[in-house]
Coordinates of C-alpha atoms and ligand atoms in Angstrom, one line a residue:
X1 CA 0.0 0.0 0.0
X2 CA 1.1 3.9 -0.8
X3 CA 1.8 5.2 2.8
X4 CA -1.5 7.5 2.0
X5 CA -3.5 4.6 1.5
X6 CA -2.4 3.1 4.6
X7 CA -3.1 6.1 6.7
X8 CA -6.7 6.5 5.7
X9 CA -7.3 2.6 6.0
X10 CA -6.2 2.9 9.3
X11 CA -8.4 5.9 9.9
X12 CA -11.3 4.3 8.9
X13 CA -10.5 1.1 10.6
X14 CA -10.2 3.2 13.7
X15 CA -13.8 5.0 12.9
X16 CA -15.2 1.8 12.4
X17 CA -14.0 -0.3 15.5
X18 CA -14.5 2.8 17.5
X19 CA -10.7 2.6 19.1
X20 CA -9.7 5.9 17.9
X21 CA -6.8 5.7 20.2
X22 CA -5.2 3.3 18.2
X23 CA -4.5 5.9 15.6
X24 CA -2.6 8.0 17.3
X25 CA 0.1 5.0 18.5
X26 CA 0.3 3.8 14.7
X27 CA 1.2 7.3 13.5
X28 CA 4.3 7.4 12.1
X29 CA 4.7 11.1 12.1
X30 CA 4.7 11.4 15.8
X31 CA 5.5 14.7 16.6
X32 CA 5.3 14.7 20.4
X33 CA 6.0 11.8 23.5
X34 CA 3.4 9.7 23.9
X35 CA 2.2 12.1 27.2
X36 CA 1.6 15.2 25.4
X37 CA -1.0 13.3 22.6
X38 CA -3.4 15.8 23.0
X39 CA -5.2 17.1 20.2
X40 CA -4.8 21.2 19.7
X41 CA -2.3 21.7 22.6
X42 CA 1.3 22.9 22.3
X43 CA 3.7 20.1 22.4
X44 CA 6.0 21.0 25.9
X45 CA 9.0 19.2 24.7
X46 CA 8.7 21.1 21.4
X47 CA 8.6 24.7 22.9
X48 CA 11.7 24.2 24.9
X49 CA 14.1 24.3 22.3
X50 CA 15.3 27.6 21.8
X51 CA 15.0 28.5 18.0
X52 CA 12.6 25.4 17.7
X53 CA 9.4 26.5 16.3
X54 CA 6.5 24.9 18.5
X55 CA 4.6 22.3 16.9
X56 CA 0.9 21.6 17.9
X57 CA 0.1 17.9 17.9
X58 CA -3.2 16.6 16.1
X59 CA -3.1 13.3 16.8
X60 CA -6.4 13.3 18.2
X61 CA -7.9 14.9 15.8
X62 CA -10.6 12.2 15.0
X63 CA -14.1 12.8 15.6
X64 CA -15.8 10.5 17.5
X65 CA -18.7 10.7 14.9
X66 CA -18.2 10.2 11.0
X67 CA -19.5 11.9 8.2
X68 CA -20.3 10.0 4.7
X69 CA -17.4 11.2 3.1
X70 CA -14.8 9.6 5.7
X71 CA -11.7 8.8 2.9
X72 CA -11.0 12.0 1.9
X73 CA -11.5 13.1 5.2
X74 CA -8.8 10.9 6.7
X75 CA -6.5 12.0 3.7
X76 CA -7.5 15.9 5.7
X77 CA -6.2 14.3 8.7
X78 CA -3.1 13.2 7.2
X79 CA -2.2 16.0 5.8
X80 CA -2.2 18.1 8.9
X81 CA 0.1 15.2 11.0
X82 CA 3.0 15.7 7.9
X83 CA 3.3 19.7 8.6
X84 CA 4.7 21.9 11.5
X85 CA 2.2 24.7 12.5
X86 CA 2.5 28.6 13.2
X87 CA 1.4 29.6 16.5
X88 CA 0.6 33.7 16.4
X89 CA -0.2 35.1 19.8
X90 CA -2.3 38.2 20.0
X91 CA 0.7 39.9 21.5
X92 CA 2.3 39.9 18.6
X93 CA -0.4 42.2 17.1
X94 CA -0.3 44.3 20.1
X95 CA -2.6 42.5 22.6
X96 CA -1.6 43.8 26.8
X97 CA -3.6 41.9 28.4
X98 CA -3.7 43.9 31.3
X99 CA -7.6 43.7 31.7
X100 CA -8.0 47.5 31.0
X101 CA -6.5 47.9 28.0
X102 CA -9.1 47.6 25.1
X103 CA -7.7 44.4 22.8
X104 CA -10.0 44.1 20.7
X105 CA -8.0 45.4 17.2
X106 CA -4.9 42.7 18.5
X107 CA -7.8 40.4 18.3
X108 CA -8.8 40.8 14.8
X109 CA -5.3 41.4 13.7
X110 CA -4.6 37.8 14.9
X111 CA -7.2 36.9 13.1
X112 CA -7.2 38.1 9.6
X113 CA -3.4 36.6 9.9
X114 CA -4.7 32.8 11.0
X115 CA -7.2 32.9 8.9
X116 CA -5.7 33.7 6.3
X117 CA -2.9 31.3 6.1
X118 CA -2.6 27.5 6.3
X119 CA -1.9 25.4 9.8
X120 CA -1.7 28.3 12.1
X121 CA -3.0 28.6 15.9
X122 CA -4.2 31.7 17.6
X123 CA -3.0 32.2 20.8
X124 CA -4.3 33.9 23.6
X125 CA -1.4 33.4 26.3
X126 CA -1.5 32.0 29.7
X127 CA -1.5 33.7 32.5
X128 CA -2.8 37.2 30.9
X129 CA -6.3 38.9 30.9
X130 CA -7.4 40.0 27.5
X131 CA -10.4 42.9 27.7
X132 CA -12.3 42.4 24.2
X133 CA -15.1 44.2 23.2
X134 CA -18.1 42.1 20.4
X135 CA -16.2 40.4 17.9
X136 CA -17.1 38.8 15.0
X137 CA -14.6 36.0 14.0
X138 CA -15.3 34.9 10.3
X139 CA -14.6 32.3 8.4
X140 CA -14.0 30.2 6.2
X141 CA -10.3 30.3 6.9
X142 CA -7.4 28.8 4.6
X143 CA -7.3 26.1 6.6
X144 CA -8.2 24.0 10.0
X145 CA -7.7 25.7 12.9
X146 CA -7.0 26.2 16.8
X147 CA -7.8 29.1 18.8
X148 CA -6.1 28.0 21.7
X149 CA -6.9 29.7 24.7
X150 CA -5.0 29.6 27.4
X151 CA -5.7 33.0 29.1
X152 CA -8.4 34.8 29.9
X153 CA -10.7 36.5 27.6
X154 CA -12.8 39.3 29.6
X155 CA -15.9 41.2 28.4
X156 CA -16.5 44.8 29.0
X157 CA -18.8 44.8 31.9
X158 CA -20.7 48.1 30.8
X159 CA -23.9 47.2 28.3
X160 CA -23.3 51.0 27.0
X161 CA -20.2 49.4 25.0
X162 CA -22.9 47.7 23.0
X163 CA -24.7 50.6 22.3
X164 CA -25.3 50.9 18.6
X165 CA -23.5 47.0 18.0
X166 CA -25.6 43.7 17.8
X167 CA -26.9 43.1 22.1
X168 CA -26.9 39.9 21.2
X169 CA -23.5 39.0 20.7
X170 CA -20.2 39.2 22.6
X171 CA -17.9 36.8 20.5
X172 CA -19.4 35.3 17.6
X173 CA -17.5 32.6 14.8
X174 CA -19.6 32.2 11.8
X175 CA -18.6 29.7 8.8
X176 CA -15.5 28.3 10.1
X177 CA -14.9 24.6 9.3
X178 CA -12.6 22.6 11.2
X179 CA -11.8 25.4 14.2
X180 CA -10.3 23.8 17.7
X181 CA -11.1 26.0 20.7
X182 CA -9.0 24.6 23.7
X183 CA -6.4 25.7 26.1
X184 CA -7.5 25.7 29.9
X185 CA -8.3 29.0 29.6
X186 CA -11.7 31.2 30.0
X187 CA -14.1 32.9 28.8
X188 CA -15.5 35.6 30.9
X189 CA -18.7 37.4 30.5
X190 CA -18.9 40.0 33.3
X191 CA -22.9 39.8 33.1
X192 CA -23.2 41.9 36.6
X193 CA -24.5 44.5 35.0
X194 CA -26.9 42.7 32.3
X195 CA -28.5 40.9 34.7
X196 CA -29.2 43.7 37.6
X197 CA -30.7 45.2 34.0
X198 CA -33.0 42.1 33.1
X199 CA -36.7 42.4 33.1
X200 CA -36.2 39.2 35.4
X201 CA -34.5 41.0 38.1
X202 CA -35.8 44.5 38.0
X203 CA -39.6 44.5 37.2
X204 CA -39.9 47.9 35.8
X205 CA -37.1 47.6 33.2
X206 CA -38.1 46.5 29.5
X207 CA -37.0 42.6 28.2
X208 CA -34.5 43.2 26.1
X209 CA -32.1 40.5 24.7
X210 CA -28.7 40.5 26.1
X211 CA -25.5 38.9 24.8
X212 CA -24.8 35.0 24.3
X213 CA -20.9 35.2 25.9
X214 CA -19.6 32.8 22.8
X215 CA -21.8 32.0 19.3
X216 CA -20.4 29.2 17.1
X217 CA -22.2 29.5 13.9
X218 CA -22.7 27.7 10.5
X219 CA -19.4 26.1 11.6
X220 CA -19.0 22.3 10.5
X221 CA -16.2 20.1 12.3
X222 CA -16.0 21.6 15.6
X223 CA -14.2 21.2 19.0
X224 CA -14.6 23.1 22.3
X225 CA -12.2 20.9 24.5
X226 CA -10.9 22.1 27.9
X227 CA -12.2 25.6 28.3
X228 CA -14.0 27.6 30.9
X229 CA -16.6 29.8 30.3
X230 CA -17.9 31.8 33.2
X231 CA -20.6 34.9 33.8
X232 CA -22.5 35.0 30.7
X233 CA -24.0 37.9 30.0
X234 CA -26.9 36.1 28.7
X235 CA -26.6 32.2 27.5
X236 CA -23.2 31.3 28.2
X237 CA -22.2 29.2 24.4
X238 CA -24.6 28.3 21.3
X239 CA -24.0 26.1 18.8
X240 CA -25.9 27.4 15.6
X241 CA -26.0 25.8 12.0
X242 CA -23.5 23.8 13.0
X243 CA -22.9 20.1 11.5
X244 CA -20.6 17.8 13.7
X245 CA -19.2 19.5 17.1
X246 CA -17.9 17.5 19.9
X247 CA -17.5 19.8 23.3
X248 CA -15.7 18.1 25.8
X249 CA -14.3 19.0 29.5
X250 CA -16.2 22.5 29.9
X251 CA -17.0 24.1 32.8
X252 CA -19.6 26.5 32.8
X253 CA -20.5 28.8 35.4
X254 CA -22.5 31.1 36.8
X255 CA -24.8 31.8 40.1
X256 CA -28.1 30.4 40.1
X257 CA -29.8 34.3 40.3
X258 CA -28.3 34.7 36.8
X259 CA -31.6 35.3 34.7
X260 CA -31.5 33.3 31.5
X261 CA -27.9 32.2 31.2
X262 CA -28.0 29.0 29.9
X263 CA -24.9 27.0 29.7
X264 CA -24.4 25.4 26.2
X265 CA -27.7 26.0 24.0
X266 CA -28.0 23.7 20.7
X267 CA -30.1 25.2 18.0
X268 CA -30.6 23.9 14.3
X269 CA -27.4 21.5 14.7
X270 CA -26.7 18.1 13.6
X271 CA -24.4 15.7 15.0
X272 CA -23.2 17.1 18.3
X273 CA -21.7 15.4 21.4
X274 CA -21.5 16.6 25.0
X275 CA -19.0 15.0 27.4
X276 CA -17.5 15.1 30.5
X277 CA -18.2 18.8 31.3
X278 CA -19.7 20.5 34.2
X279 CA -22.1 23.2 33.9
X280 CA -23.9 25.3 37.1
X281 CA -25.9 28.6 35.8
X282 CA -28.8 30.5 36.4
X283 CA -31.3 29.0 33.5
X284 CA -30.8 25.3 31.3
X285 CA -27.6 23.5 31.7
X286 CA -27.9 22.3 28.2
X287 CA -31.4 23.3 26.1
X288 CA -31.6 21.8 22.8
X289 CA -34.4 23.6 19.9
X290 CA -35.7 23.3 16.8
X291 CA -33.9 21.9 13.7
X292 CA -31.5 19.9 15.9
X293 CA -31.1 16.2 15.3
X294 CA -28.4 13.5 16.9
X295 CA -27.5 15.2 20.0
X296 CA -25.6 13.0 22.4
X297 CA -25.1 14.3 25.5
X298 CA -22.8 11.7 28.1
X299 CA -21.3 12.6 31.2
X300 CA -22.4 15.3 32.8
X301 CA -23.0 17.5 36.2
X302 CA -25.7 19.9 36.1
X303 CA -26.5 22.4 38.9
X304 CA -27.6 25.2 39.9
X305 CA -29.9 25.8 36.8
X306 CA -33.0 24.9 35.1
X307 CA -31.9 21.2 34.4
X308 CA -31.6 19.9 31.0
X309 CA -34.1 20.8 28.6
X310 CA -35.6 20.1 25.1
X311 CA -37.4 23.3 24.1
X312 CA -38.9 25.4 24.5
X313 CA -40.5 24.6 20.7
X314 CA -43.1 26.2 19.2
X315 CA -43.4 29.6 20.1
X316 CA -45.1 32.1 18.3
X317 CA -46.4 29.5 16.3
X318 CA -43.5 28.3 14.4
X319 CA -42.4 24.6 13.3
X320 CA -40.2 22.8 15.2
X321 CA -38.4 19.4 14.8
X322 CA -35.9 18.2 17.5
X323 CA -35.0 14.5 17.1
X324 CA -32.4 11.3 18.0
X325 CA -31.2 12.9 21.4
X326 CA -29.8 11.1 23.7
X327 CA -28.7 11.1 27.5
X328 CA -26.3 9.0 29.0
X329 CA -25.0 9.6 32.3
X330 CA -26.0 12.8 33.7
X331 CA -25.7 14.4 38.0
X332 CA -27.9 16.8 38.6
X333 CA -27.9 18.6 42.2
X334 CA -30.5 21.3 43.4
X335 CA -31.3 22.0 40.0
X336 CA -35.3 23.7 39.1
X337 CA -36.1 21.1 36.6
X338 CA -34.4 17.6 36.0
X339 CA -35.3 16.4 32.2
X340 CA -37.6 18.5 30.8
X341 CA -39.9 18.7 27.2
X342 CA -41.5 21.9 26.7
X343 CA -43.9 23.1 24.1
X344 CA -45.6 26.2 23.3
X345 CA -49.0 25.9 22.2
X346 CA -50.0 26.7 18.6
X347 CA -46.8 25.4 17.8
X348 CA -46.3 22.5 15.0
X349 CA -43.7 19.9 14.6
X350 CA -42.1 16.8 16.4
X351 CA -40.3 16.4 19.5
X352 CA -39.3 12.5 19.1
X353 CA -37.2 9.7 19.7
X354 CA -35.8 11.0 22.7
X355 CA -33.5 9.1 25.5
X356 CA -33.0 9.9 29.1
X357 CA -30.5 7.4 30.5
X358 CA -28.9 6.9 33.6
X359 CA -29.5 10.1 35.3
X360 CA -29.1 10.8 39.3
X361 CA -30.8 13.6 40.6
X362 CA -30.4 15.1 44.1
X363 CA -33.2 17.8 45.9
X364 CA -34.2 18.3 42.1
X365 CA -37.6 20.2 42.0
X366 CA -39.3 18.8 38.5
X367 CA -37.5 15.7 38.1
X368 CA -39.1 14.8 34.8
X369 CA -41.4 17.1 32.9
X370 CA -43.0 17.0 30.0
X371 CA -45.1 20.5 29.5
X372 CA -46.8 20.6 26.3
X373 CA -48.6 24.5 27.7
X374 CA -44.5 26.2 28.4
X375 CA -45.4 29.9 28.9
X376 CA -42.8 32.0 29.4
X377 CA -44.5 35.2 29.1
X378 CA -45.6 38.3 30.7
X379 CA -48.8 38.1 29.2
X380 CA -51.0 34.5 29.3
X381 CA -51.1 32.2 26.6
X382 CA -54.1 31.4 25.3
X383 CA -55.2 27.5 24.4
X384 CA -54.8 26.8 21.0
X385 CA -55.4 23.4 18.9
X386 CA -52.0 22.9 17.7
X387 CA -48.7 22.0 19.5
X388 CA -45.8 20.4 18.9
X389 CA -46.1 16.4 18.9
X390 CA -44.0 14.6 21.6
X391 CA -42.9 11.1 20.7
X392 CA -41.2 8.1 21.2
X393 CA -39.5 9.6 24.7
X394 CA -38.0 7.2 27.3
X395 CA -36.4 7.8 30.9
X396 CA -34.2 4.9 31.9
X397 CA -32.7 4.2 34.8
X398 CA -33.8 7.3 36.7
X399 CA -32.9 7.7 40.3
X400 CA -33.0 10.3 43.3
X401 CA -34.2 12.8 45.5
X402 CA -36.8 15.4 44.8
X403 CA -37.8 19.0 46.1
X404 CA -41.1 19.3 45.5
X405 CA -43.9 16.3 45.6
X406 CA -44.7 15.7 41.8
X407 CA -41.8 14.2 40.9
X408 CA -43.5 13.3 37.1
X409 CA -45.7 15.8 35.4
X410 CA -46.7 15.1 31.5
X411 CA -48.8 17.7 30.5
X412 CA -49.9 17.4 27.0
X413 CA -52.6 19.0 25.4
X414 CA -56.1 17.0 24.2
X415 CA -55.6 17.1 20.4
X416 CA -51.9 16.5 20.0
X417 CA -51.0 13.8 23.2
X418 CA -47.8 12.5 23.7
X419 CA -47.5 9.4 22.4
X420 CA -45.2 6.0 23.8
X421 CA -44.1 7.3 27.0
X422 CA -41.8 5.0 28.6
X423 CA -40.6 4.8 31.8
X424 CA -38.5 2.3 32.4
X425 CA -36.5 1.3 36.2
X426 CA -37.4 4.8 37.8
X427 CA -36.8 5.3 41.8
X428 CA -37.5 8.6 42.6
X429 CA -38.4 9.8 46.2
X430 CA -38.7 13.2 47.9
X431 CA -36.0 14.6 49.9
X432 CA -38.5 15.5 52.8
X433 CA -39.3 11.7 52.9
X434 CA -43.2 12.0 52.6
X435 CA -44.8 10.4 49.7
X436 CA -44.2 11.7 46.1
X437 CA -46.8 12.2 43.4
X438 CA -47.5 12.4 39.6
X439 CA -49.6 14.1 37.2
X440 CA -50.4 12.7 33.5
X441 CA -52.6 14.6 31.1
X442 CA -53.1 13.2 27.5
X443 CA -49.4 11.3 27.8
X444 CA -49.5 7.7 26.5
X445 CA -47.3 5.1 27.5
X446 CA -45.9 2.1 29.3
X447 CA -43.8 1.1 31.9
X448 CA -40.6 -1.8 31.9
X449 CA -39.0 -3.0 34.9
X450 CA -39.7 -1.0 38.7
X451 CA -41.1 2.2 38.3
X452 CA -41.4 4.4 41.6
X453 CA -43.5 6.2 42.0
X454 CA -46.5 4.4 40.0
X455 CA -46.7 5.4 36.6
X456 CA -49.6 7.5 35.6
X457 CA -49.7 7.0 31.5
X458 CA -52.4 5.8 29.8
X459 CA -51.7 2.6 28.9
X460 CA -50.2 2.3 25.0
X461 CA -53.0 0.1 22.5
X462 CA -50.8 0.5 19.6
X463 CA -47.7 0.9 20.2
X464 CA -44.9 -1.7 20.2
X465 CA -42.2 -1.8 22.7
X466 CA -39.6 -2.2 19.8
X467 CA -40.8 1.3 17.9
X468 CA -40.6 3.0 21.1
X469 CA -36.5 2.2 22.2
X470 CA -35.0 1.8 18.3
X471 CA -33.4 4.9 18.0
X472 CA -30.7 5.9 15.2
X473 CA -27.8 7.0 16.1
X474 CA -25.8 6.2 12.9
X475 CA -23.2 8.5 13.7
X476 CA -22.2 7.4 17.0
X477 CA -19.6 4.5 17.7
X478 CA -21.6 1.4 18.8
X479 CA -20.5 1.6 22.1
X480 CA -21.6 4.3 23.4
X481 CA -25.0 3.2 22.1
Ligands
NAG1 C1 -15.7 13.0 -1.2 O1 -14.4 13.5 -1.3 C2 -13.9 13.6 -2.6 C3 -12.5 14.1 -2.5 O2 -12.3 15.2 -1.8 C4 -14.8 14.5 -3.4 O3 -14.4 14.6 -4.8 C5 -16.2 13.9 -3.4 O4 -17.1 14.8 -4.1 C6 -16.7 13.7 -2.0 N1 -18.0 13.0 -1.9 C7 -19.0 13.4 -1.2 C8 -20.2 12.6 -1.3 O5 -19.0 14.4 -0.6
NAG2 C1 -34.6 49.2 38.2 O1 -34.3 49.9 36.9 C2 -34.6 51.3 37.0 C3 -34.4 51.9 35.6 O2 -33.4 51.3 34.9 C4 -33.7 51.9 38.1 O3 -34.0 53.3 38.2 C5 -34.0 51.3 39.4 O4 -33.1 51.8 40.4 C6 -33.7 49.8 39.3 N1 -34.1 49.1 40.6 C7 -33.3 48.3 41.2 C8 -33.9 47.7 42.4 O5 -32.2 48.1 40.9

């Protein structure tokens, strides 16, 4: 075999039996020890040498989803292990990083100049806090990408500096394919000011939207490894348009009294995975909306906040189609809600073939929710015949403490019910020790193994147990299925 032959057969062999790992110890263009394989960060041994140039190591630059075209991809991947990489520091274009000093034209310096050229990383240096004002980070780029940051990024904390600039945005990248965010570094949205401003907080002020900290837009091939994100001014990251992003080790934060500050918000994507990450806010740890299908969301500890949410859909009256999501392994501590579905009504469009798996919940005060009549308004909503349909849902393996008594509420509405509700090995009691309840309207369903406490569905006619649980995930390794 030509040595380019071989590396994508062993890229696809590693795709298909899932061991990615075993890549990286076949490649024969290792660049760093064995220690440092981590994909996007600066090879240490590398950046010792004195006139060395640093290399960045990409060895784990495989996606732990594929996309049909997975050949030419791998020859992408191959390409990038035979090359040495530019690392440009926003120092270089003029950056302090003294926290006062506005660096927000060293920013987009750096940028035009990674951008621009092949194999390059942007680097925002340890130890060093960078005041930027809204950016807009564009793509596409010449190339793949890192932004590694290392350092701190911090966001003007005075709403006036958006006067006249989009309020909805403090740093936005739009149409960039293959971008890396990493580093160990943060994020930080000094929201003080937004939130004492919310219509939340103080009554007589007008809503008015408020900044997501960081926007990842129509950007396909992405990953948000190892980063901290804290203070949102509004939602803390969004994923938007974006086909195949894997965000892994993040720590979002912010207090609970944060109005609205969801931690990572997933909005008309497709093929994204969640691990290992940590998130404690003031609104949804994760929500997920319309247009988003194969979410997979695995190992992760939510609280404080609003829990982890599909929805809200169908407000206003729009369309809606969230499918092929899937939670494995989730914590959830003094959180509002635990697992929640909500719907506006009038709505249209499906909410289905979604998996709750393996989730422990402690002094949680909505455990599981399913609320086909969300209104999160000043005014009421009226009823209306329409609503988004909810489908093919299952909770497995639920266990823990609750706050409140109804531990299981499915609200759905009289013409659209949900439909094959199953609950399956649920033990959930109240952390005051007296009894728990439920409340079931319109939800249709069944029941597998111990379910506690009694399940209130309607029992299913039609539906088979197999069409409930057979969920696609094409894209994910089988084991993690
Ligand atoms: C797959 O990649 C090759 C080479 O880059 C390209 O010519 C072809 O159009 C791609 N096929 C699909 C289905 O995207
Ligand atoms: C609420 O906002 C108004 C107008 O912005 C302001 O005058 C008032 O002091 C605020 N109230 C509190 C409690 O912060």
């Amino acid at each position: 075999m030509e040595k380019n032959e071989l590396m994508t057969a062993i890229f696809v062999l590693g795709i298909l039996s899932g061991e990615c790992m075993n890549l990286i110890k076949t490649n024969p263009l290792e660049l760093c020890p064995q220690e440092h394989l981590q994909y996007g960060t600066l090879c240490p041994s590398m950046m010792e040498g004195e006139n060395e140039e640093p290399f960045v190591k990409f060895a784990e630059w495989v996606p732990h989803f594929s996309y049909n075209n997975i050949s030419s991809y791998g020859m992408e991947v191959k390409n990038w292990w035979e090359r040495s990489v530019r690392v440009v520091s926003v120092d270089e274009f003029g950056a302090k990083g003294d926290g006062e000093t506005d660096d927000s034209k060293a920013f987009k310096k750096t940028w035009k100049e990674v951008c621009s050229s092949a194999y390059t990383v942007f680097l925002v240096p340890h130890g060093k806090k960078y005041l930027v004002k809204p950016v807009r980070f564009s793509g596409p780029c010449k190339s793949a990408l890192t932004l590694q940051v290392s350092g701190t990024i911090i966001a003007p904390g005075d709403p006036k500096v958006w006067e006249g600039l989009n309020r909805r945005q403090w740093l936005r990248f739009k149409g960039i394919n293959d971008l890396t965010v990493t580093g160990g570094g943060t994020f930080y949205g000094s929201g003080d000011q937004w939130w004492a401003q919310s219509c939340k907080i103080n009554k007589t002020n007008p809503c008015q939207s408020a900044p997501t900290a960081v926007i990842f837009e129509s950007s396909n091939n992405l990953r948000v490894k190892n980063i901290i994100v804290e203070n949102s001014q509004q939602m803390h990251v969004k994923f938007r348009k974006c086909v195949g992003v894997h965000a892994d080790h993040l720590k979002v934060l912010a207090p609970a009294h944060s109005p609205n500050t969801d931690g990572l918000h997933i909005s008309a994507s497709r093929h994204v995975v969640i691990t290992n990450s940590i998130i404690g806010t003031g609104d949804d740890c994760i929500s997920i909306v319309g247009d988003s299908f194969n979410i997979k969301i695995k190992n992760i500890i939510c609280g404080p906040g609003h829990g982890i949410s599909i929805g809200s859909l169908g407000k206003g009256n729009s369309e809606a189609q969230v499918s092929e999501v899937k939670v494995h392994g989730a914590s959830l501590y003094n959180t509002k809600n635990g697992l929640r579905i909500k719907t506006w009504q009038g709505g249209s469009g499906s909410a289905k073939g979604i998996k709750f798996q393996k989730v422990h919940m402690e002094n949680v005060k909505h455990p599981i929710i399913i609320n086909q009549f969300y209104c999160d308004s000043t005014k009421p909503c009226p009823t209306k015949a329409s609503a988004v349909k909810v489908s093919d849902i299952t909770f497995k393996n639920i266990k823990g403490t609750s706050a409140t008594k109804e531990v299981m509420r499915f609200a759905c509405s009289d013409m659209v019910p949900c439909e094959n509700i199953v609950l399956q090995d649920i033990d959930l009691t109240l952390s005051s020790g007296s009894t728990p309840t439920t409340f079931c309207e319109n939800a249709i369903g069944y029941t597998i193994g111990s379910v506690s406490p009694q399940s209130c569905l309607q029992r299913c006619q039609q539906c088979k147990e197999e069409h409930a649980i057979t969920h696609n995930f094409s894209y994910l390794p089988k084991d993690e299925l």
